[in-house]
Coordinates of C-alpha atoms in Angstrom, one line a residue:
X1 CA 0.1 -0.2 0.1
X2 CA 2.8 2.5 0.9
X3 CA 4.3 1.7 -2.1
X4 CA 1.2 2.5 -4.1
X5 CA 0.8 5.4 -2.0
X6 CA 4.8 6.7 -2.8
X7 CA 3.9 5.9 -6.8
X8 CA 0.4 7.6 -7.1
X9 CA 2.2 10.6 -5.2
X10 CA 5.3 10.9 -7.6
X11 CA 2.3 10.7 -10.9
X12 CA 0.5 13.0 -9.3
X13 CA 3.1 15.7 -8.7
X14 CA 4.5 15.3 -12.5
X15 CA 1.4 15.4 -13.7
X16 CA 0.1 18.3 -11.9
X17 CA 2.8 19.9 -10.7
X18 CA 6.0 19.7 -12.8
X19 CA 4.6 19.2 -16.3
X20 CA 2.1 23.0 -15.6
X21 CA 3.4 26.1 -16.3
X22 CA 4.5 27.4 -13.5
X23 CA 3.0 31.5 -14.4
X24 CA -0.2 30.4 -14.2
X25 CA -0.4 27.0 -11.6
X26 CA -1.2 28.8 -8.8
X27 CA -3.7 30.9 -10.1
X28 CA -7.2 30.5 -8.5
X29 CA -8.7 27.1 -9.8
X30 CA -6.2 26.0 -12.0
X31 CA -3.6 24.2 -9.4
X32 CA -5.5 21.3 -9.0
X33 CA -8.4 19.4 -11.0
X34 CA -10.5 18.9 -8.2
X35 CA -12.2 22.5 -7.7
X36 CA -13.2 22.3 -11.6
X37 CA -14.4 18.7 -11.6
X38 CA -16.6 19.5 -8.7
X39 CA -17.8 22.4 -10.6
X40 CA -18.8 20.4 -13.4
X41 CA -20.5 17.4 -11.2
X42 CA -22.7 19.8 -9.5
X43 CA -22.9 21.2 -13.3
X44 CA -24.3 17.8 -14.2
X45 CA -26.3 17.1 -11.0
X46 CA -28.3 20.3 -11.2
X47 CA -28.9 20.1 -14.9
X48 CA -30.1 16.3 -15.2
X49 CA -31.8 15.4 -11.9
X50 CA -31.8 17.6 -8.8
X51 CA -33.2 20.9 -10.9
X52 CA -35.1 20.1 -13.1
X53 CA -36.9 17.4 -10.2
X54 CA -36.9 20.7 -7.8
X55 CA -38.6 23.0 -10.4
X56 CA -41.6 20.0 -11.9
X57 CA -44.0 21.7 -9.6
X58 CA -43.3 25.4 -9.7
X59 CA -43.6 27.9 -12.0
X60 CA -40.5 28.7 -14.7
X61 CA -38.6 31.6 -13.7
X62 CA -38.8 34.9 -16.4
X63 CA -35.6 36.0 -15.3
X64 CA -36.2 39.2 -18.1
X65 CA -34.1 41.3 -16.5
X66 CA -31.0 39.5 -15.7
X67 CA -30.5 37.2 -18.7
X68 CA -30.0 41.0 -20.6
X69 CA -27.9 42.1 -17.9
X70 CA -26.0 38.6 -18.1
X71 CA -25.8 38.3 -21.9
X72 CA -24.9 41.5 -21.9
X73 CA -21.6 41.1 -19.9
X74 CA -20.7 37.9 -22.2
X75 CA -20.4 40.4 -24.9
X76 CA -18.2 42.6 -23.4
X77 CA -16.3 39.7 -21.5
X78 CA -16.1 38.3 -25.2
X79 CA -15.0 41.6 -27.0
X80 CA -12.0 41.7 -24.9
X81 CA -10.8 38.5 -25.4
X82 CA -11.4 39.1 -29.4
X83 CA -9.1 42.2 -28.9
X84 CA -6.7 41.2 -26.3
X85 CA -5.7 37.9 -28.4
X86 CA -5.6 39.8 -31.5
X87 CA -3.7 42.9 -30.3
X88 CA -1.1 40.4 -27.8
X89 CA -0.5 37.8 -30.5
X90 CA -2.0 37.4 -33.7
X91 CA -2.0 40.7 -35.2
X92 CA 1.3 41.5 -34.5
X93 CA 3.9 38.5 -33.5
X94 CA 2.3 35.4 -33.8
X95 CA 2.9 33.0 -36.9
X96 CA 0.4 31.2 -38.8
X97 CA 2.1 28.6 -39.8
X98 CA 3.1 27.5 -36.0
X99 CA 3.1 29.0 -32.9
X100 CA 5.3 28.4 -29.7
X101 CA 4.3 29.3 -26.2
X102 CA 6.2 31.6 -24.3
X103 CA 7.3 30.2 -21.0
X104 CA 8.9 34.1 -20.0
X105 CA 7.5 36.4 -17.5
X106 CA 7.5 39.1 -20.5
X107 CA 4.8 41.9 -20.0
X108 CA 3.4 40.2 -23.6
X109 CA 3.5 36.7 -22.9
X110 CA 2.3 36.9 -19.5
X111 CA -1.3 39.1 -21.4
X112 CA -1.6 36.1 -23.8
X113 CA -1.4 33.7 -20.3
X114 CA -3.5 35.9 -18.3
X115 CA -6.3 36.2 -21.4
X116 CA -6.2 32.2 -21.6
X117 CA -7.0 32.3 -18.4
X118 CA -9.6 35.1 -18.3
X119 CA -11.1 32.7 -21.1
X120 CA -11.2 29.9 -18.6
X121 CA -13.4 31.6 -16.1
X122 CA -15.6 32.9 -18.8
X123 CA -16.4 29.1 -19.6
X124 CA -17.5 28.8 -16.3
X125 CA -19.5 31.5 -16.3
X126 CA -21.6 30.1 -19.5
X127 CA -22.3 27.1 -17.0
X128 CA -24.8 29.5 -16.2
X129 CA -27.0 28.9 -20.0
X130 CA -27.3 25.9 -18.7
X131 CA -29.2 26.9 -15.4
X132 CA -31.4 29.1 -16.7
X133 CA -32.9 26.6 -19.0
X134 CA -33.4 24.6 -15.7
X135 CA -35.5 27.3 -14.0
X136 CA -37.5 28.6 -16.6
X137 CA -38.0 24.9 -17.6
X138 CA -37.0 25.0 -20.9
X139 CA -35.7 21.1 -20.6
X140 CA -36.3 20.6 -24.0
X141 CA -33.3 22.7 -24.5
X142 CA -30.8 21.2 -22.7
X143 CA -29.8 18.3 -25.2
X144 CA -26.5 16.8 -25.5
X145 CA -24.8 18.3 -27.2
X146 CA -25.3 21.1 -25.4
X147 CA -24.3 19.3 -22.3
X148 CA -21.2 18.2 -24.1
X149 CA -19.9 21.9 -25.1
X150 CA -20.9 22.9 -21.8
X151 CA -18.8 20.2 -19.8
X152 CA -15.9 19.6 -22.4
X153 CA -15.2 23.9 -23.4
X154 CA -14.5 24.1 -19.5
X155 CA -12.1 21.1 -19.2
X156 CA -10.3 22.2 -22.6
X157 CA -9.7 26.0 -21.4
X158 CA -8.4 24.3 -18.0
X159 CA -5.8 22.3 -19.3
X160 CA -5.0 25.5 -21.6
X161 CA -4.3 27.7 -18.7
X162 CA -2.6 25.1 -16.6
X163 CA 0.0 23.6 -19.5
X164 CA -0.2 25.7 -22.6
X165 CA -1.5 29.4 -22.1
X166 CA -0.4 31.0 -25.4
X167 CA 0.8 30.0 -29.0
X168 CA -0.8 28.0 -31.1
X169 CA -4.5 26.8 -29.8
X170 CA -4.8 30.3 -28.5
X171 CA -6.1 31.1 -32.4
X172 CA -9.4 28.9 -31.6
X173 CA -10.0 30.9 -28.6
X174 CA -10.5 34.0 -30.5
X175 CA -12.5 32.7 -33.0
X176 CA -14.6 31.7 -30.7
X177 CA -14.7 34.9 -28.7
X178 CA -16.0 36.6 -31.7
X179 CA -18.9 34.1 -32.5
X180 CA -19.7 34.4 -28.8
X181 CA -19.7 38.3 -29.4
X182 CA -22.6 37.6 -32.4
X183 CA -24.4 34.9 -30.8
X184 CA -24.6 36.6 -26.9
X185 CA -25.7 39.8 -29.2
X186 CA -28.6 37.9 -30.7
X187 CA -29.5 36.6 -26.9
X188 CA -29.5 39.5 -25.6
X189 CA -31.9 41.0 -28.6
X190 CA -33.8 38.1 -27.9
X191 CA -34.2 38.4 -24.1
X192 CA -35.3 42.3 -24.8
X193 CA -38.9 40.9 -25.6
X194 CA -40.9 40.8 -29.0
X195 CA -40.1 44.3 -30.1
X196 CA -37.0 43.1 -30.8
X197 CA -38.1 40.5 -32.8
X198 CA -37.9 41.5 -36.6
X199 CA -34.0 42.8 -36.0
X200 CA -33.3 39.5 -35.3
X201 CA -33.4 37.8 -39.3
X202 CA -29.6 36.9 -38.7
X203 CA -29.8 34.7 -37.1
X204 CA -29.2 31.2 -39.0
X205 CA -26.1 33.3 -40.5
X206 CA -24.5 32.5 -37.0
X207 CA -24.9 29.3 -37.8
X208 CA -22.5 29.4 -40.8
X209 CA -20.5 31.7 -38.6
X210 CA -19.9 28.9 -36.1
X211 CA -19.0 26.2 -39.4
X212 CA -16.6 28.3 -40.6
X213 CA -15.2 28.5 -37.5
X214 CA -14.6 24.6 -37.0
X215 CA -13.8 25.0 -40.6
X216 CA -10.8 27.3 -39.8
X217 CA -9.9 25.4 -36.7
X218 CA -9.2 22.2 -38.5
X219 CA -7.0 23.6 -41.4
X220 CA -5.2 26.4 -38.7
X221 CA -4.4 22.6 -36.1
X222 CA -4.0 20.6 -39.1
X223 CA -0.6 22.7 -39.4
X224 CA 1.1 21.1 -36.6
X225 CA 1.4 17.8 -38.9
X226 CA 3.6 19.5 -41.1
X227 CA 5.3 22.3 -38.9
X228 CA 7.4 21.6 -35.8
X229 CA 7.9 24.8 -33.4
X230 CA 7.4 23.1 -29.9
X231 CA 4.1 23.4 -29.7
X232 CA 2.5 20.2 -29.0
X233 CA 1.9 17.7 -31.8
X234 CA 0.0 15.4 -29.8
X235 CA -3.0 18.8 -29.7
X236 CA -4.3 17.6 -32.7
X237 CA -5.7 13.9 -31.4
X238 CA -8.2 16.2 -29.7
X239 CA -8.8 19.4 -31.7
X240 CA -9.4 17.4 -35.7
X241 CA -12.0 15.6 -34.1
X242 CA -13.9 18.5 -32.1
X243 CA -13.8 20.2 -35.4
X244 CA -15.0 17.6 -37.2
X245 CA -17.4 16.8 -34.6
X246 CA -19.1 20.1 -34.0
X247 CA -19.1 20.8 -37.6
X248 CA -21.7 17.8 -39.1
X249 CA -23.5 18.8 -36.0
X250 CA -23.9 22.5 -37.0
X251 CA -24.1 21.6 -40.4
X252 CA -27.4 18.6 -40.3
X253 CA -29.1 21.0 -38.1
X254 CA -28.1 24.0 -41.2
X255 CA -29.2 22.0 -43.5
X256 CA -32.7 20.5 -42.0
X257 CA -33.4 24.0 -40.9
X258 CA -32.6 26.2 -43.5
X259 CA -31.5 23.7 -46.5
X260 CA -34.4 23.7 -49.2
X261 CA -36.2 26.8 -50.3
X262 CA -39.3 25.5 -50.1
X263 CA -38.8 23.9 -46.6
X264 CA -37.5 27.3 -46.1
X265 CA -40.5 29.2 -46.8
X266 CA -42.7 27.0 -45.2
X267 CA -41.1 27.5 -41.8
X268 CA -41.4 30.9 -42.1
X269 CA -44.6 31.5 -42.6
X270 CA -45.3 28.9 -39.9
X271 CA -43.3 31.4 -37.6
X272 CA -44.8 34.6 -38.3
X273 CA -48.1 33.0 -38.1
X274 CA -47.2 31.5 -34.4
X275 CA -45.8 35.1 -34.2
X276 CA -42.5 33.9 -34.0
X277 CA -40.5 35.5 -36.4
X278 CA -37.3 33.6 -36.8
X279 CA -37.6 31.2 -34.5
X280 CA -37.6 33.0 -31.3
X281 CA -40.5 30.7 -29.9
X282 CA -38.7 31.3 -26.3
X283 CA -39.1 35.2 -26.3
X284 CA -37.8 35.9 -23.1
X285 CA -34.9 33.6 -22.6
X286 CA -31.4 33.3 -22.5
X287 CA -31.9 34.9 -26.2
X288 CA -33.2 31.5 -26.0
X289 CA -33.8 30.8 -29.1
X290 CA -29.7 28.7 -28.5
X291 CA -30.9 25.9 -30.9
X292 CA -28.6 26.9 -33.9
X293 CA -25.3 28.7 -32.2
X294 CA -24.6 26.2 -29.2
X295 CA -26.3 23.0 -30.4
X296 CA -29.3 23.7 -28.1
X297 CA -31.3 22.6 -31.1
X298 CA -29.1 19.3 -31.6
X299 CA -30.1 16.0 -29.5
X300 CA -27.7 13.2 -30.4
X301 CA -27.3 14.5 -34.2
X302 CA -31.0 15.0 -34.7
X303 CA -32.5 18.6 -34.9
X304 CA -35.9 19.8 -32.9
X305 CA -38.6 21.6 -34.6
X306 CA -38.8 24.2 -33.7
X307 CA -42.9 24.3 -33.5
X308 CA -41.8 21.3 -30.2
X309 CA -40.1 23.5 -28.7

């Protein structure tokens, strides 16, 4: 038993201390994986078990003002991260082919590292998307893809902060931040009520933007297979399949929702008839028309019709 404990301690120390980036390893929620895993575990338990059971005999919360403020804050954070990613790296000193992590304590390197950390904190805050769905009793929005996205992204960004806070992989975060600027702006206007619905005609273009994001992420990450600059090539084992997986699901949604002109016309007429322009069936929500943004309308690769929501 003592031998096992010593071996476990050495392995644990190597994985979570020696291999970690010493600049970021002492930051809150980073040094040990358990706090983050606990948050995700509680999030899943609340979203799938306790929350729906608690709300079963209660009226749904509306949260209009809360959601407007929440989405506005997410827009501001995404704008900050997008600007930092470009100004601190990708428009100045970073190589688009292959970019290693700068492990120094220079102001430039620390600026990028802080940006990666703030991105991780943003992914934690986005767990509230699901919490709002639960207490508003929008259970059908909580699909496999929605939970997968909100569970995996905090873990990936935690790993990036702890081990590789900078370099090649940050482009994905920069692109994702730009998409979130557009997406949470849409959510914010959607949450403002029916009088803003007519301005939300650009919903389907967010889906197109997300698919483009996955294509660029795939192409950019795949360069590591051909160029060696010190950034870990094994990261493509995660980034490439994940890009393909998300692209397929969003493409499947887009094709079924907008692919055929006749279907598109019929869907538009149905939505107008119901007073739900551009699929905003949930009205006051977490921009609650999340169906084609973060996979909330896709369940196990299948699309739910808005009329079923």
